[in-house]
């Protein structure tokens, strides 16, 4: 299987909470998109872990082709 796996064709809207840690799935194998559920373990890929700098609504990429991870940049349209 070619990784990362395309996990969807539309971004997922997420309400981020300031100061909260998130782990964005980079492999596309997680059943908890757009977040990691540990499905990457048999691969070399690891989640992108970050802390939200402010509370805001963001659109998370699930096609895994974004050039602005973890956020959608419209790459799913290509």
XYZ file of N, CA and C in Angstrom:
234
model
N 0.838 -1.181 0.000
C 0.000 0.000 0.000
C 0.883 1.245 0.000
N 0.524 2.202 -0.846
C 1.264 3.461 -0.916
C 0.806 4.373 0.223
N 1.782 4.920 0.932
C 1.476 5.838 2.038
C 2.049 7.209 1.754
N 1.400 8.281 2.184
C 0.206 8.242 3.001
C -1.029 7.876 2.185
N -1.970 7.222 2.841
C -3.234 6.833 2.232
C -4.161 8.041 2.224
N -4.825 8.252 1.124
C -5.819 9.327 1.035
C -7.020 8.911 1.877
N -7.291 9.627 2.950
C -8.343 9.250 3.890
C -9.668 9.950 3.623
N -9.715 10.807 2.621
C -10.944 11.508 2.287
C -10.701 12.573 1.247
N -11.780 13.176 0.777
C -11.704 14.182 -0.273
C -12.163 15.563 0.161
N -12.513 15.702 1.426
C -12.955 16.994 1.955
C -12.312 17.207 3.313
N -11.958 18.441 3.641
C -11.376 18.714 4.961
C -12.399 18.498 6.064
N -11.898 18.327 7.280
C -12.753 18.158 8.451
C -12.616 19.403 9.330
N -13.751 20.003 9.651
C -13.778 21.195 10.500
C -13.569 20.786 11.956
N -12.602 21.436 12.610
C -12.267 21.128 13.998
C -12.214 22.424 14.807
N -12.825 22.389 15.987
C -12.738 23.503 16.932
C -11.518 23.259 17.812
N -10.448 23.987 17.575
C -9.238 23.854 18.392
C -9.413 24.605 19.709
N -8.803 24.056 20.751
C -8.816 24.700 22.064
C -7.408 25.166 22.395
N -7.267 26.442 22.711
C -5.965 27.015 23.053
C -5.273 26.189 24.132
N -3.998 25.850 23.886
C -3.199 25.120 24.850
C -3.357 23.604 24.805
N -4.322 23.100 24.027
C -4.552 21.661 23.947
C -3.624 21.037 22.911
N -3.134 19.831 23.200
C -2.276 19.097 22.267
C -3.119 18.260 21.314
N -2.675 18.190 20.054
C -3.345 17.416 19.013
C -2.305 16.589 18.275
N -2.729 15.450 17.742
C -1.847 14.587 16.954
C -2.540 14.296 15.625
N -2.137 15.026 14.580
C -2.728 14.875 13.249
C -2.154 13.641 12.561
N -3.031 12.813 12.029
C -2.631 11.602 11.320
C -1.916 11.969 10.025
N -0.702 11.472 9.834
C 0.047 11.721 8.594
C 0.016 10.532 7.648
N -0.389 9.360 8.144
C -0.347 8.145 7.321
C -1.644 7.886 6.572
N -2.766 8.413 7.066
C -4.060 8.188 6.444
C -4.733 6.895 6.865
N -4.122 6.135 7.758
C -4.660 4.842 8.177
C -5.599 4.922 9.380
N -5.566 6.030 10.104
C -6.378 6.178 11.313
C -7.870 6.119 11.000
N -8.611 5.435 11.856
C -10.079 5.414 11.768
C -10.679 6.615 12.499
N -9.841 7.452 13.086
C -10.283 8.615 13.855
C -9.864 9.907 13.142
N -9.946 9.949 11.821
C -9.508 11.105 11.044
C -10.146 12.380 11.547
N -9.404 13.482 11.614
C -8.067 13.669 11.083
C -6.963 13.357 12.094
N -7.349 12.759 13.223
C -6.379 12.539 14.283
C -5.831 11.119 14.301
N -4.698 10.969 14.923
C -3.997 9.687 15.023
C -4.693 8.754 16.005
N -4.754 7.468 15.650
C -5.244 6.446 16.575
C -4.217 5.325 16.758
N -2.992 5.561 16.276
C -1.925 4.579 16.433
C -1.790 3.603 15.276
N -2.613 3.728 14.249
C -2.583 2.796 13.115
C -1.274 2.872 12.332
N -0.493 3.922 12.538
C 0.779 4.100 11.828
C 1.880 3.174 12.332
N 1.689 2.543 13.474
C 2.780 1.817 14.134
C 3.552 0.847 13.250
N 2.913 0.112 12.294
C 3.720 -0.772 11.447
C 4.443 -0.027 10.308
N 4.318 1.301 10.255
C 4.945 2.094 9.194
C 6.048 2.980 9.768
N 6.742 3.677 8.893
C 7.777 4.623 9.317
C 7.190 6.009 9.611
N 5.921 6.223 9.290
C 5.281 7.516 9.492
C 4.884 7.711 10.947
N 4.885 8.963 11.384
C 4.502 9.325 12.741
C 3.538 10.503 12.678
N 2.666 10.674 13.669
C 1.728 11.794 13.652
C 2.449 13.126 13.827
N 1.798 14.173 13.381
C 2.292 15.529 13.593
C 1.633 16.031 14.878
N 2.424 16.182 15.922
C 1.910 16.605 17.227
C 2.145 18.107 17.378
N 1.100 18.814 17.821
C 1.232 20.256 18.004
C 0.285 20.720 19.103
N 0.538 21.926 19.596
C -0.300 22.561 20.605
C -0.995 23.754 19.958
N -2.307 23.834 20.111
C -3.062 24.950 19.547
C -2.654 26.245 20.244
N -2.315 27.240 19.435
C -1.893 28.529 19.988
C -3.071 29.399 20.408
N -4.236 29.119 19.819
C -5.435 29.858 20.190
C -6.657 29.000 19.904
N -7.780 29.355 20.507
C -9.031 28.664 20.227
C -9.582 29.228 18.921
N -9.818 28.335 17.967
C -10.315 28.763 16.665
C -10.824 27.560 15.884
N -11.594 27.823 14.843
C -12.071 26.784 13.941
C -11.085 26.654 12.795
N -10.622 25.423 12.542
C -9.683 25.166 11.443
C -10.174 23.971 10.641
N -9.712 23.891 9.403
C -10.079 22.783 8.518
C -8.863 21.898 8.328
N -8.980 20.649 8.778
C -7.871 19.710 8.751
C -7.896 18.862 7.489
N -6.728 18.678 6.910
C -6.550 17.888 5.701
C -6.728 16.401 6.005
N -7.446 15.697 5.136
C -7.517 14.243 5.223
C -7.025 13.569 3.944
N -6.757 14.375 2.890
C -6.199 13.778 1.666
C -4.698 13.541 1.811
N -4.088 14.183 2.810
C -2.663 14.046 3.151
C -1.735 14.620 2.076
N -2.264 15.486 1.215
C -1.461 16.101 0.160
C -1.185 17.584 0.409
N -1.666 18.119 1.518
C -1.511 19.540 1.815
C -0.045 19.961 1.913
N 0.233 21.187 1.518
C 1.578 21.735 1.700
C 1.634 22.589 2.967
N 0.527 22.591 3.726
C 0.430 23.356 4.971
C -0.122 22.464 6.097
N 0.549 21.339 6.385
C -0.001 20.412 7.374
C -0.097 21.035 8.761
N -1.140 20.728 9.488
C -2.185 19.752 9.244
C -3.411 20.330 8.553
N -3.301 21.570 8.092
C -4.472 22.275 7.576
C -4.675 22.064 6.084
N -5.930 22.076 5.681
C -6.289 21.908 4.273
C -5.840 23.131 3.469
N -5.242 22.871 2.303
C -4.875 23.966 1.385
C -5.556 23.805 0.030
N -6.547 22.913 -0.049
C -7.266 22.697 -1.290
C -6.641 21.659 -2.209
N -5.582 20.994 -1.769
C -4.906 20.000 -2.606
C -5.820 18.847 -3.006
N -6.871 18.577 -2.218
C -7.794 17.488 -2.525
C -8.515 17.718 -3.849
N -8.529 18.953 -4.322
C -9.209 19.284 -5.586
C -8.375 18.936 -6.806
N -7.091 18.691 -6.606
C -6.203 18.407 -7.743
C -6.227 16.941 -8.124
